[in-house]
XYZ file of C-alpha atoms in Angstrom:
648
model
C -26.276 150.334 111.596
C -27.917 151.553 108.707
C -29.667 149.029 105.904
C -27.541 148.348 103.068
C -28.885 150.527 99.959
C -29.827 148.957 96.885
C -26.433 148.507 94.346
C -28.198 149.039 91.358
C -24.956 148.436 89.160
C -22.887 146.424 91.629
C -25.746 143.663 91.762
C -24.918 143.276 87.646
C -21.345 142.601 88.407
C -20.390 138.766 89.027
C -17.547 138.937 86.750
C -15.150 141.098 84.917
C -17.050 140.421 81.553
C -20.105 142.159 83.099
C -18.174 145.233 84.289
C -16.570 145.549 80.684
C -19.893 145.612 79.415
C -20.475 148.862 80.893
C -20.326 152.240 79.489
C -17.237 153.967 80.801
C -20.087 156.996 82.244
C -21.421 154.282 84.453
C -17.903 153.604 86.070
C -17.961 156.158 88.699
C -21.639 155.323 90.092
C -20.414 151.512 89.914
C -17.106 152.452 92.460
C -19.403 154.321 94.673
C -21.612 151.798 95.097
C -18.417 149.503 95.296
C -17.086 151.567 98.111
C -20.004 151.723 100.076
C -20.993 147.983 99.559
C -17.569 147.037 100.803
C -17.411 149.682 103.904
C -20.580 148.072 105.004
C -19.359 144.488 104.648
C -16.524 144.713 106.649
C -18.171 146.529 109.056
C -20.112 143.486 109.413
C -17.340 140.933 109.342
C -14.045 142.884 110.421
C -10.857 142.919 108.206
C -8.541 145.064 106.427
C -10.398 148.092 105.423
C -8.320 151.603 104.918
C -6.191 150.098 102.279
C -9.480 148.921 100.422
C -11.336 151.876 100.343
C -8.253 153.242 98.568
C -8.417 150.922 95.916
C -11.883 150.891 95.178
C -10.944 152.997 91.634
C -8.029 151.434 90.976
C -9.735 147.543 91.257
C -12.692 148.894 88.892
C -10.385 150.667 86.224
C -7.790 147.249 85.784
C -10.813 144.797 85.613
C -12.168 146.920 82.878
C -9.231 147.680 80.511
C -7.603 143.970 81.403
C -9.056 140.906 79.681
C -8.679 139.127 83.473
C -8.130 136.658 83.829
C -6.564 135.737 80.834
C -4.395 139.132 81.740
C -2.313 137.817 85.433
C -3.144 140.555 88.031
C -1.017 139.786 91.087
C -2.219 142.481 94.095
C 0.721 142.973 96.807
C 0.886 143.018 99.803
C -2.902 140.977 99.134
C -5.008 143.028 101.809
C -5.923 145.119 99.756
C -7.789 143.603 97.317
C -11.876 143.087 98.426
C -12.972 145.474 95.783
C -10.897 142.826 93.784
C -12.566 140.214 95.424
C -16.549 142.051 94.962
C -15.733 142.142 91.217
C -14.540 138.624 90.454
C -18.053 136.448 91.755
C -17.525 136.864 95.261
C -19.927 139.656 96.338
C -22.185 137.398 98.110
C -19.378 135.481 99.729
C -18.100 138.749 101.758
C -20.299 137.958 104.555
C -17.815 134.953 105.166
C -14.547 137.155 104.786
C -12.142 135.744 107.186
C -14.559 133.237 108.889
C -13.690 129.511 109.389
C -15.278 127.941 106.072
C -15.184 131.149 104.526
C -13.110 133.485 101.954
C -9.472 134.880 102.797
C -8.236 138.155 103.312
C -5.930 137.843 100.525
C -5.309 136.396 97.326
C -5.938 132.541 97.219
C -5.218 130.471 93.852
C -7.403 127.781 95.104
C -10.354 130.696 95.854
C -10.831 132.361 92.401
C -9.028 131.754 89.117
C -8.664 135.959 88.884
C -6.060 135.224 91.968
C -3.280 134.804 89.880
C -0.752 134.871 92.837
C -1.108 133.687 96.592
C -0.385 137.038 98.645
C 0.198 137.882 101.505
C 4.121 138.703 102.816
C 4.577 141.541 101.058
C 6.873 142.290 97.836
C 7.101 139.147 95.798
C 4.140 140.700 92.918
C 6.624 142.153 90.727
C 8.618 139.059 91.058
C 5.597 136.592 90.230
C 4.239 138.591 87.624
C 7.462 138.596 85.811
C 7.874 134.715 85.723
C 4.435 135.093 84.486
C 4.799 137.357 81.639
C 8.226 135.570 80.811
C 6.148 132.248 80.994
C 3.965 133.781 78.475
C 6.405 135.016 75.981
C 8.082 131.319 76.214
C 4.546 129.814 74.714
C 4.067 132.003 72.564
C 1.014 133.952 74.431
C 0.177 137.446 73.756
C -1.219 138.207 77.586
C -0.512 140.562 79.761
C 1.094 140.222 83.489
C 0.319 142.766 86.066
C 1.406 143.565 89.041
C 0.030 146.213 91.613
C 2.567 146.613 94.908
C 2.301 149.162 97.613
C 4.727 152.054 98.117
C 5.485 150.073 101.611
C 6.137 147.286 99.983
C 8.308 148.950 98.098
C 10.502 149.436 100.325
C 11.513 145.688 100.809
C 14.789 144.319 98.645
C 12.940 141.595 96.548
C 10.843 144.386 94.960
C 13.856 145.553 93.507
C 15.569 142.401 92.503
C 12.665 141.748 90.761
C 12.927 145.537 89.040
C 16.565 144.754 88.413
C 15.833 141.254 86.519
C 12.454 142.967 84.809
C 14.256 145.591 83.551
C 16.157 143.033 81.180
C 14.028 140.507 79.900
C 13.366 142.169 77.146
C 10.032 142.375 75.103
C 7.681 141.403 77.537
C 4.117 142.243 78.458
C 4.606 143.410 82.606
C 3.017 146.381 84.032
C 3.869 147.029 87.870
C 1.527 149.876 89.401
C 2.549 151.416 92.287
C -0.328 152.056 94.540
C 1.478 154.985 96.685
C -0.890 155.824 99.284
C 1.572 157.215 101.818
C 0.850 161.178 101.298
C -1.865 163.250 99.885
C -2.460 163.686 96.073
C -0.541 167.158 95.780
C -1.741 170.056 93.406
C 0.871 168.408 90.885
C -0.929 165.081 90.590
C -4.072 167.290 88.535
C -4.932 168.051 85.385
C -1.303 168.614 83.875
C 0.055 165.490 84.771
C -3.630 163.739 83.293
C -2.288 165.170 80.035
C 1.070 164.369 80.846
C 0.292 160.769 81.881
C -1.786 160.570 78.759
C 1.140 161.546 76.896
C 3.749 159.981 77.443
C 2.040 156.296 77.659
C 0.988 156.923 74.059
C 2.194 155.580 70.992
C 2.757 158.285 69.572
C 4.899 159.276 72.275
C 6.677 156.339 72.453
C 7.258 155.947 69.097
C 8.303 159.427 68.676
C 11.007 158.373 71.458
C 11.984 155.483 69.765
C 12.810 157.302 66.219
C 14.457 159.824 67.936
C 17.110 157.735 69.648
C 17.729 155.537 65.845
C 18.530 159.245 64.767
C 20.618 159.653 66.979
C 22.744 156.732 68.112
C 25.315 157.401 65.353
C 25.784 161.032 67.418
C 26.451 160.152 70.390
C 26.859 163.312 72.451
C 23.590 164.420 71.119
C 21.681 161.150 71.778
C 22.741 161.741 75.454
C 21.784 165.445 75.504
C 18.709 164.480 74.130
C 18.241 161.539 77.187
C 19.327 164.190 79.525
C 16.530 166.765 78.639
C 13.802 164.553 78.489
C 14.896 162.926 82.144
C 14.813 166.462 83.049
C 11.702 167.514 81.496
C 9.907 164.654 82.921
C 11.869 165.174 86.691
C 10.085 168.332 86.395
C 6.986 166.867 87.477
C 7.551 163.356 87.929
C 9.578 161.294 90.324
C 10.628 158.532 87.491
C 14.211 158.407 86.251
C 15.078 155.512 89.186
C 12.519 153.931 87.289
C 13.557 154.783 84.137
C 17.056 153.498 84.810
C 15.783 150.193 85.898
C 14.754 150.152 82.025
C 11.415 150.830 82.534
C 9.064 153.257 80.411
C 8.181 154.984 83.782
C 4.312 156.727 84.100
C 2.548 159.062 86.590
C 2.075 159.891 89.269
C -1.728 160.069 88.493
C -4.726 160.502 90.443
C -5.757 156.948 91.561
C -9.066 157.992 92.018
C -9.795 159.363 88.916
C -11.079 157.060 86.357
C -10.723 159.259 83.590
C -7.310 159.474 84.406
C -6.251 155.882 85.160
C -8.445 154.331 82.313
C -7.076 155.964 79.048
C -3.378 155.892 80.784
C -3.544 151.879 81.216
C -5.492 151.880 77.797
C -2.120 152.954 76.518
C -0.035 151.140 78.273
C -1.903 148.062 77.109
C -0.915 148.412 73.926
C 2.469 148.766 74.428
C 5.204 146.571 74.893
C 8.380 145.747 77.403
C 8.178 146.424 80.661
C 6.004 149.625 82.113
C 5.796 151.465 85.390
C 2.501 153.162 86.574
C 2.492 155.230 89.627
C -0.703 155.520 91.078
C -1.735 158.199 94.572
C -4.317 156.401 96.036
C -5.740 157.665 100.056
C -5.958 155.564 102.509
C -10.046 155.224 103.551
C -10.633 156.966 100.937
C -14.535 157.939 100.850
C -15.085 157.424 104.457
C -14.246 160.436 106.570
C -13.268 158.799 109.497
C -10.743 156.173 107.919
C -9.347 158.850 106.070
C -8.683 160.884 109.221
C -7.326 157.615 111.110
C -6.289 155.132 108.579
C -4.209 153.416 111.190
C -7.221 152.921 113.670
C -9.523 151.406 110.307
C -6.760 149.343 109.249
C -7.694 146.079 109.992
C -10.575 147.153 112.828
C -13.129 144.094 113.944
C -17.029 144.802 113.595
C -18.245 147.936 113.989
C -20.698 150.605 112.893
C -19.966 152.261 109.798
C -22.243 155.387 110.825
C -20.963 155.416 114.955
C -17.256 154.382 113.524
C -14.761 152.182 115.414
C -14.835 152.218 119.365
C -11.658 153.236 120.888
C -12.215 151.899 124.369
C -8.997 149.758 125.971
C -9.340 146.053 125.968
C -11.082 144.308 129.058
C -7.307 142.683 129.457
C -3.721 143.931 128.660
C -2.808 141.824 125.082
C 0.909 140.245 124.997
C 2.112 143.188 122.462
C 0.816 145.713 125.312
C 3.451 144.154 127.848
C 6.060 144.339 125.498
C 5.879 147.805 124.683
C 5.871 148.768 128.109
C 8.965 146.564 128.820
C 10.273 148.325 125.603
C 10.320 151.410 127.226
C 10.908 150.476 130.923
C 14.021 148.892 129.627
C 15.444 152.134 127.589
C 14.983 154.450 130.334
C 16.951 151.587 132.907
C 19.518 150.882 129.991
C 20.709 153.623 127.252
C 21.950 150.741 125.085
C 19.053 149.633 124.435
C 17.169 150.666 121.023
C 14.001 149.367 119.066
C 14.174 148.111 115.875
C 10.902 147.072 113.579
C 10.198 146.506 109.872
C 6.891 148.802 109.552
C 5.434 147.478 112.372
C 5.269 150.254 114.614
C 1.892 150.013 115.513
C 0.783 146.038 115.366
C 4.147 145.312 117.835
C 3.038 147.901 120.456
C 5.808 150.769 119.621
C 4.128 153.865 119.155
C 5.117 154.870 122.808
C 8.694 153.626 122.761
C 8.844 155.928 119.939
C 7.320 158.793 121.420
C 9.110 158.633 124.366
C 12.727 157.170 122.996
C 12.878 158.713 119.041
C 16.170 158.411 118.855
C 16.651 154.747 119.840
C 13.400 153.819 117.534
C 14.080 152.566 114.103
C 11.783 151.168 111.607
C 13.070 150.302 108.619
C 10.557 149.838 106.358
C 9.579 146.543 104.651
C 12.480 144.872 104.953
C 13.221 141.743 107.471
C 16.367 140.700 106.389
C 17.847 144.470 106.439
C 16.618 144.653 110.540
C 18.114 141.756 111.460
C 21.511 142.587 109.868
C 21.027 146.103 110.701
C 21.078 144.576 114.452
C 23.347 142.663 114.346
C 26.209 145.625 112.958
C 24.334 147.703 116.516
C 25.201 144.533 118.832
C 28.918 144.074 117.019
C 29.339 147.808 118.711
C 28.072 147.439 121.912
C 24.220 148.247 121.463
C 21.626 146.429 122.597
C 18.742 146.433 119.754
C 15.524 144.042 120.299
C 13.826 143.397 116.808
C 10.107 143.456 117.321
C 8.891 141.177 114.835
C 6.135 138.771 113.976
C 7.003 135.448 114.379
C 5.494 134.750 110.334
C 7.964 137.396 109.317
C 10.945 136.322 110.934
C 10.879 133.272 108.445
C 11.801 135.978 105.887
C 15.366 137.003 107.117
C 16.213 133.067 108.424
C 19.881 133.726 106.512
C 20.136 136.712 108.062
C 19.226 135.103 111.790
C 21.757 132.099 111.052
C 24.390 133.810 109.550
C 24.612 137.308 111.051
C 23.827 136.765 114.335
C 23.775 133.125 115.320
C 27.151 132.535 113.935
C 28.922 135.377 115.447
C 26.876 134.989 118.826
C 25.934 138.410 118.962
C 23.355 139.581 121.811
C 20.433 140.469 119.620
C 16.406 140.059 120.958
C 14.057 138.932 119.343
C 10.464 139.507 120.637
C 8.385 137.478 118.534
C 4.394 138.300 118.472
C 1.953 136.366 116.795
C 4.049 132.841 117.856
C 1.124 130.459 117.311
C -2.473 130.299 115.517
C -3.449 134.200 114.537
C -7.374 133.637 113.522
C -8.578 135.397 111.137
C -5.006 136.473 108.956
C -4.661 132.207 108.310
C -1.960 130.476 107.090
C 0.103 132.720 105.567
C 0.231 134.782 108.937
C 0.551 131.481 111.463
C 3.258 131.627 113.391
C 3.572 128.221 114.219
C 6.873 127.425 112.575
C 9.554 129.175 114.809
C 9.751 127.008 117.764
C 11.483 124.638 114.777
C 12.990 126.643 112.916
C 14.985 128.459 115.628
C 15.446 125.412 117.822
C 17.851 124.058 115.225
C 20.279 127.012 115.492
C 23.036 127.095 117.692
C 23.280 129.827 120.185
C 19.897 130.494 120.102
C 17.721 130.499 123.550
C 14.237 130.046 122.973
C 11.332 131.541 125.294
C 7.853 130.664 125.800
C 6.198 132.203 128.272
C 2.977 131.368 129.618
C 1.633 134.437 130.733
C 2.208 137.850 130.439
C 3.935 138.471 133.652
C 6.512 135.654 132.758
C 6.493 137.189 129.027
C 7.542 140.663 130.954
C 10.234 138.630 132.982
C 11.395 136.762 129.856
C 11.947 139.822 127.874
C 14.347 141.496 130.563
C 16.382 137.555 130.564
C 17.014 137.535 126.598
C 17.929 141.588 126.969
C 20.777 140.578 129.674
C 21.671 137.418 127.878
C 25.143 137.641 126.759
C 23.896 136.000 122.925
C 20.772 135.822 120.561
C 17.348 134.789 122.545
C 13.811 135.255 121.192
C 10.854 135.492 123.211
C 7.778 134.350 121.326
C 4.400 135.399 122.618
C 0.746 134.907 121.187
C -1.650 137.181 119.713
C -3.701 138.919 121.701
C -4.811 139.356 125.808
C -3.435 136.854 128.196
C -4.940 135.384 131.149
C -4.974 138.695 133.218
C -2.004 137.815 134.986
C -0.561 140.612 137.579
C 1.853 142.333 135.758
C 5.446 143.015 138.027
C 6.690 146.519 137.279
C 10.128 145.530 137.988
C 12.886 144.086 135.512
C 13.204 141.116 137.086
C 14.644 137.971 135.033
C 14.160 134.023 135.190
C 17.047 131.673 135.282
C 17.618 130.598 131.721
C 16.702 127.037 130.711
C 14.958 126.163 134.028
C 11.046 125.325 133.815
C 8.770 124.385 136.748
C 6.348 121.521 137.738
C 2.959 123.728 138.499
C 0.425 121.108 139.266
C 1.340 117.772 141.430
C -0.636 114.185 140.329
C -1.897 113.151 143.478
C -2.050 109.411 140.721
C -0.910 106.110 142.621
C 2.134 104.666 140.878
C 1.043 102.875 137.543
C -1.480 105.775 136.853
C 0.962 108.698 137.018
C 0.789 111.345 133.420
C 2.952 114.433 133.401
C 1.794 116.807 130.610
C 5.133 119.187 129.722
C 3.332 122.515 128.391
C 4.862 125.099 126.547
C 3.891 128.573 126.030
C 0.443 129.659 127.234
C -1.366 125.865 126.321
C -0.058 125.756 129.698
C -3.822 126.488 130.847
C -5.780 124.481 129.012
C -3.279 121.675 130.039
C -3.866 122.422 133.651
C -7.721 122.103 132.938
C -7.319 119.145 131.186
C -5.204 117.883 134.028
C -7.354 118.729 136.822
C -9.815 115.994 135.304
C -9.837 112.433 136.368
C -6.394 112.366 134.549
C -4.951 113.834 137.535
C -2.033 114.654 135.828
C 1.639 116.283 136.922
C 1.947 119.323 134.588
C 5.083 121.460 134.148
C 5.432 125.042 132.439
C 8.719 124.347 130.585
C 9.162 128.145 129.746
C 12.483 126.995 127.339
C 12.471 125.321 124.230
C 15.685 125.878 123.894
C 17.945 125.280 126.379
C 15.110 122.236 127.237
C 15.209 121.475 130.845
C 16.336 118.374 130.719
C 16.718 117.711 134.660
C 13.215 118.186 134.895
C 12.437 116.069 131.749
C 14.282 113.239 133.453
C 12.732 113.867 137.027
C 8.890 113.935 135.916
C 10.066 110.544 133.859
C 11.453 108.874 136.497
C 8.419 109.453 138.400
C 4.979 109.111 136.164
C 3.905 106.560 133.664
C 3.558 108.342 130.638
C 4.411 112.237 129.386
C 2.908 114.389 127.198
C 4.064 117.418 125.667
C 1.673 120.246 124.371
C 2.812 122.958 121.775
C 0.981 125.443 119.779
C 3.871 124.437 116.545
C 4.080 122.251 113.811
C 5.477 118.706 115.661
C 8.232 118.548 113.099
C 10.891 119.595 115.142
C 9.687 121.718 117.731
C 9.322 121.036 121.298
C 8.119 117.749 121.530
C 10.588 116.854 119.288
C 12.979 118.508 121.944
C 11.465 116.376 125.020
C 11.929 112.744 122.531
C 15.293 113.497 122.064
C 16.604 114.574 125.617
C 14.531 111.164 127.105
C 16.724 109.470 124.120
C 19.884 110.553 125.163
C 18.779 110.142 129.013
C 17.988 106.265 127.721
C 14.626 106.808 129.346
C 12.099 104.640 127.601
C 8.798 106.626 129.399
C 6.334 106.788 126.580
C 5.470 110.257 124.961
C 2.417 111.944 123.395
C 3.287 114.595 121.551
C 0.255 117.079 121.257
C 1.000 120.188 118.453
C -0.373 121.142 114.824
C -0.169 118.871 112.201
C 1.821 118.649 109.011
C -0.879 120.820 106.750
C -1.235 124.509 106.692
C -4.311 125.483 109.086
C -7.302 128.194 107.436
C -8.720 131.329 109.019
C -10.936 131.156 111.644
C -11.754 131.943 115.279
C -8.410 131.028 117.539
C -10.249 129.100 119.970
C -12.117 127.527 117.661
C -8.799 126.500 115.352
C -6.946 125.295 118.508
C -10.537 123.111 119.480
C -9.943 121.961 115.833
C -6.594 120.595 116.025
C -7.326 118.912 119.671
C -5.533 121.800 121.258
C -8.204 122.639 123.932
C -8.409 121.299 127.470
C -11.384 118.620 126.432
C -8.959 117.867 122.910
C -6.080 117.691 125.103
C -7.942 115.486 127.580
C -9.612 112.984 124.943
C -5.815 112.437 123.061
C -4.993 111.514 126.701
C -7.468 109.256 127.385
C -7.006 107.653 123.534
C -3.183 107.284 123.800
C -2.931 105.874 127.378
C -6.113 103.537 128.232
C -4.731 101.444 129.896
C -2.795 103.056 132.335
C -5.844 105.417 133.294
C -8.581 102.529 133.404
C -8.988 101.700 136.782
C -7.969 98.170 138.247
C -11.104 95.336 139.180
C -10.995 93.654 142.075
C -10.971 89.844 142.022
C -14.987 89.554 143.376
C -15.941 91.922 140.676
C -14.329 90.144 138.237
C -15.981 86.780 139.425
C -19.355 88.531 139.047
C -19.363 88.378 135.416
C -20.897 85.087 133.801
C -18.481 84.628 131.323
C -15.603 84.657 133.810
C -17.156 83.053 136.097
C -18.121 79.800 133.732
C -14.383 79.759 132.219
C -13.100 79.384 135.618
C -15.246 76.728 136.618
C-alpha cells in the first residue's frame, strides 16, 4: 500500500472552529484530502466505507455553515459518519476505529460532544433531533437541530412518525437532510436545480410565499390555485410535495457533492425558521472507482489495499449466513410455500441467491422490522410459509409485532436469527445477546441454538415444519468446519444430547450444559482435569428438562454456558426446571454480564467476559473447589507437623 500523502489542510483541522476558519476556495482541496485520508484509514483498520466516501462533502459543508456543536447534528443510520468523526478531533484516533479500546463505528455521546445522538439502528435522527430542537425552543435557545437520515432509512415507519409530529410543532429550528444515495445524480440534479435550490431556500423566496398566501386567504379559491401551481411548478423538477404536505418547506434534490451547491442552500436554510427538508444525491464510494462500481463489496470490507482493492476470494470455512442461504433455497425448490422475507438485508443474511434463483418468493421490505414480521404473519394466516431473515439486534425492534402478531395467534412463522451473540467490531448496539431472553418469555415460541453449522442446517428445516413460531439463532461468522448434510433432515424438537461422558468418581462429577456453539470451548474446558459431562442442549426453549434432571441426578455440580445476558436466558431456564424438579444440584451459570459489552475482536470479547475454554475452566475451578480438590490420604495427612503435633 501506498504512503499516506501529506494533508496539508486536513492536518489544520481538529475541530469545527478550524474548518470555519477557512476560506470557502479551500473547501474542495480540504474534502479531497478528507476523502483520501479516510479511504486510506479504513483500509488500514476495516469498517464501513462506501457510505463514507459519499459523505465526505456533505460532513465538510454542515461543520462549516453549523456552529456544532452548539447546532445538534444527529447522523442516521451512524455508519456513515468518519468524515464526521476526522473533523471533530478524532483524526489521529482512526487508527483505533472499531478496535477494543478504541473509537466506534458510529455516533457515541460518551466519544465526542459533536455526537449529539447515539446511532446506530437506523431511523430514530429525525425523531431525536426534534426533541432536541423542541428542547431548545422550551429554554429559550436560539440553536439549531439537525438531522441527516439515509434514503434507506427512510423507508422505516418511525422516520415518518417523527415527520408527522415535526411537521406540527410549530416554529422550530429542525433541518432533516436526506442523504439519497440510492441512484445516480441525473442531468436534473445540475445547474438549474443549483439556482432552483438557491431559490427557493431564500428569504426572499420564502417571504415572497408567505405575503402571498396573507393576500390571499380571504380568496379562497385563488389561495388554492395559487398552492396548486407552485406544487406543480416545483413537481416539475422536484420530488417534494409528500414533503411539503408533512408541513415542511421542502428543498432539492441538489448535488451532494457540490459544495457550492450545498453551502449557500444550508446558508439559507439557516436562517430560516420551522421545520426544513433538504434532499441531498450523494454516490456511494464516491471518489474511489472501485467502491463506486461495487458499493456493496466496500461496504463494510476488513483491511485491504486501497491501490490492489478488496480480495474477493471465498472464506477458508463456510460462515453460518452461508448455510442458511443455501437451506433458503434448498427449501423453496422442495416446498413452493415457502418464501423469504428480509428488511434490507439481502446481502449481510446470505440472500442474494435465493433471490436470483426464487424472485418471486423474495421480499425485502425495506427498513422496516416491525412491517416484516406482520407482513409474515398475514403470509402464514394464508397458508404460506415465510422465514424472516433477520439479525438477532434487529429483531428487538418489532418485539410487539413478534408477541402480538404471531405468538398470540400461533402462526408458523421462522425466524433465522444471525448475529445471535457477540458481533466484534459493530459493539453494543449490534450484540445480539439479548434474544435468548427476550424470546424465551413468549409463549409458543421454540427456541434453537445450534452448535454447528450442520445442526444450524438441520435446525432450520425443524422450525420450517414446525406447526408454530420457532427461531433459529446462529452466530456471526464461519463455524467449526462441520460437514455440511445436503439433505433436509430435522431434529426432534426440545431434545438435546450429552456429547462428552465424565469418566469423575462420584463426589467429583461436573456436567457443563452448553448452548449454542460455546459448546466447543466447553468441551475443551472439559477435557481438562475437570473431566467434566458436557451436553449440547440445542433448545432453549422447549429446555430439555429430562436431561436436566438425568445429568443432576448423576454429577455434583452443573454449569450452564451461554453467549446471552444471564437475566433470563438459558441458565435462567436450567435454575428453574431443577426448581420445579426440587433438585437442589448446585449451578454455575456462565453468560455476559448485566453491562453493555464494546467493540472488539470476538475471541478476544468472549476471553474478556470468561467465555473461553481457560475462562470457562478457571470459573469452574473458582465456584467448585472443593469438589474438584483431590482427597489426602490419612499417612499424608500425618506427615504434616502441625497435624501431626495436634494429634499427639
Amino acid at each position: 500500500m501506498s504512503p499516506l500523502p501529506p494533508q496539508a489542510l486536513l492536518s489544520q483541522i481538529d475541530s469545527p472552529a478550524d474548518l470555519r476558519r477557512l476560506d470557502r476556495s479551500q473547501l474542495r482541496p480540504l474534502a479531497d484530502e478528507l476523502r483520501d485520508f479516510l479511504l486510506r484509514s479504513v483500509a488500514g483498520t476495516g469498517g464501513h466505507l462506501s457510505s463514507n466516501l459519499g459523505t465526505v462533502e456533505l460532513a465538510v459543508a454542515l461543520h462549516y455553515v453549523f456552529q456544532t456543536p452548539e447546532d445538534r447534528l444527529v447522523w442516521d443510520v451512524g455508519h456513515q459518519t468518519y468524515a464526521h468523526k476526522i473533523l471533530t478531533g478524532r483524526r489521529d484516533a482512526m487508527k483505533t476505529l472499531r478496535q477494543e479500546g478504541g473509537i466506534s463505528g458510529f455516533p457515541r455521546r460518551a466519544e465526542s460532544p459533536y455526537d449529539a445522538f447515539g446511532t446506530a439502528h437506523s431511523s430514530t435522527s429525525i425523531s431525536a433531533a426534534l426533541g432536541m430542537a423542541v428542547a431548545a425552543r422550551y429554554r429559550g435557545e436560539d440553536r439549531h437541530s439537525v438531522a441527516v437520515i439515509g434514503d434507506g432509512a427512510m423507508s422505516a415507519g418511525e422516520a415518518f412518525e417523527a415527520l408527522n409530529n415535526a411537521g406540527v410543532a410549530g416554529d422550530v429550528r429542525l433541518l432533516v437532510v436526506l442523504n439519497d444515495n440510492d441512484m445516480s445524480i441525473s442531468p436534473a440534479v445540475g445547474a438549474l436545480n443549483r439556482h432552483l435550490a438557491r431559490l427557493m431556500s431564500g428569504r426572499f423566496y420564502v417571504a415572497a410565499k408567505s405575503a402571498g398566501k396573507q393576500v390571499l386567504k380571504h380568496l379562497p379559491p385563488m389561495l388554492e390555485l395559487a398552492r396548486k401551481l407552485e406544487e406543480h411548478a416545483k413537481g416539475m423538477v422536484v420530488p417534494g410535495t409528500m414533503f411539503e404536505e408533512f408541513g415542511f418547506n421542502y428543498i432539492g434534490p441538489i448535488d451532494g457533492h457540490d459544495l457550492d451547491a450545498l453551502i449557500p442552500t444550508l446558508q439559507n436554510l439557516r436562517g430560516l425558521r420551522g421545520p426544513q427538508f433538504l434532499h441531498v444525491v450523494t454516490r456511494k464510494g464516491h471518489g474511489y472507482a472501485r467502491a463506486e462500481a461495487d458499493p456493496i463489496l466496500y461496504h463494510g470490507p476488513g483491511k485491504f489495499d486501497p491501490d490492489v482493492g478488496v480480495s474477493k476470494a471465498a472464506p477458508a470455512r463456510i460462515t453460518y449466513t452461508q448455510v442458511f442461504g443455501d437451506w433458503l433455497c434448498d427449501m423453496a425448490a422442495a416446498d413452493k410455500r415457502l418464501v423469504g422475507i428480509t428488511p434490507a438485508m439481502r446481502e449481510g443474511s446470505g440472500m442474494v441467491r435465493f433471490e436470483r434463483e426464487f424472485p418471486d418468493r423474495y421480499f425485502d421490505v425495506g427498513i422496516a422490522e416491525q412491517h416484516a414480521v406482520t407482513f409474515a404473519a398475514g403470509l402464514a394466516c394464508e397458508g404460506i410459509k415465510p422465514v424472516v431473515a433477520i439479525y438477532s439486534t434487529f429483531l428487538q425492534r418489532a418485539y410487539d409485532q413478534l408477541i402480538h402478531d404471531v405468538a398470540l395467534q400461533n402462526l408458523p412463522v421462522v425466524f433465522a436469527l444471525d448475529r445471535g451473540g457477540l458481533v466484534g467490531a459493530d459493539g453494543a448496539t449490534h450484540h445480539g445477546v439479548f434474544d435468548l431472553s427476550y424470546l424465551r418469555c413468549i409463549p409458543n415460541m421454540v427456541v434453537m441454538t445450534p452448535s454447528d453449522e450442520n445442526l444450524c442446517r438441520k435446525m432450520l428445516s425443524t422450525a420450517f415444519h414446525h406447526d408454530g413460531p420457532a427461531a433459529v439463532r446462529y452466530p456471526r461468522g464461519a463455524g467449526t468446519g462441520a460437514t455440511i448434510e445436503t439433505t433436509l433432515e430435522t431434529v426432534p424438537i426440545g431434545r438435546g444430547e450429552v456429547v462428552r461422558e465424565s469418566s469423575a468418581r462420584p463426589g467429583r462429577r461436573i456436567a457443563i450444559l452448553a448452548f449454542g456453539p460455546l459448546l466447543h470451548p466447553a468441551l475443551a474446558a472439559a477435557a481438562t482435569a475437570i473431566d467434566a459431562t458436557v451436553a449440547d442442549m440445542r433448545f432453549v426453549k422447549p429446555l430439555d428438562v429430562d436431561l436436566v434432571r438425568r445429568l443432576a441426578d448423576a454429577h455434583d455440580a452443573l454449569v450452564s454456558v451461554e453467549e446471552n445476558v444471564l437475566q433470563g436466558g438459558a441458565g435462567s431456564a436450567c435454575a428453574e426446571a431443577l426448581g420445579s424438579l426440587q433438585r437442589a444440584t448446585p449451578l454455575l451459570c456462565l453468560g455476559l454480564p448485566d453491562h453493555f459489552i464494546d467493540h472488539g475482536d470476538h475471541a478476544r470479547l468472549l476471553a474478556g467476559e470468561g467465555l473461553d475454554a481457560d475462562g470457562i475452566e478457571a470459573a469452574i475451578r473458582a465456584r467448585f473447589a472443593d469438589l474438584l480438590r483431590e482427597p489426602r490420604l490419612v499417612k499424608d495427612l500425618l506427615r504434616e507437623p502441625r497435624l501431626v503435633k495436634k494429634a499427639g
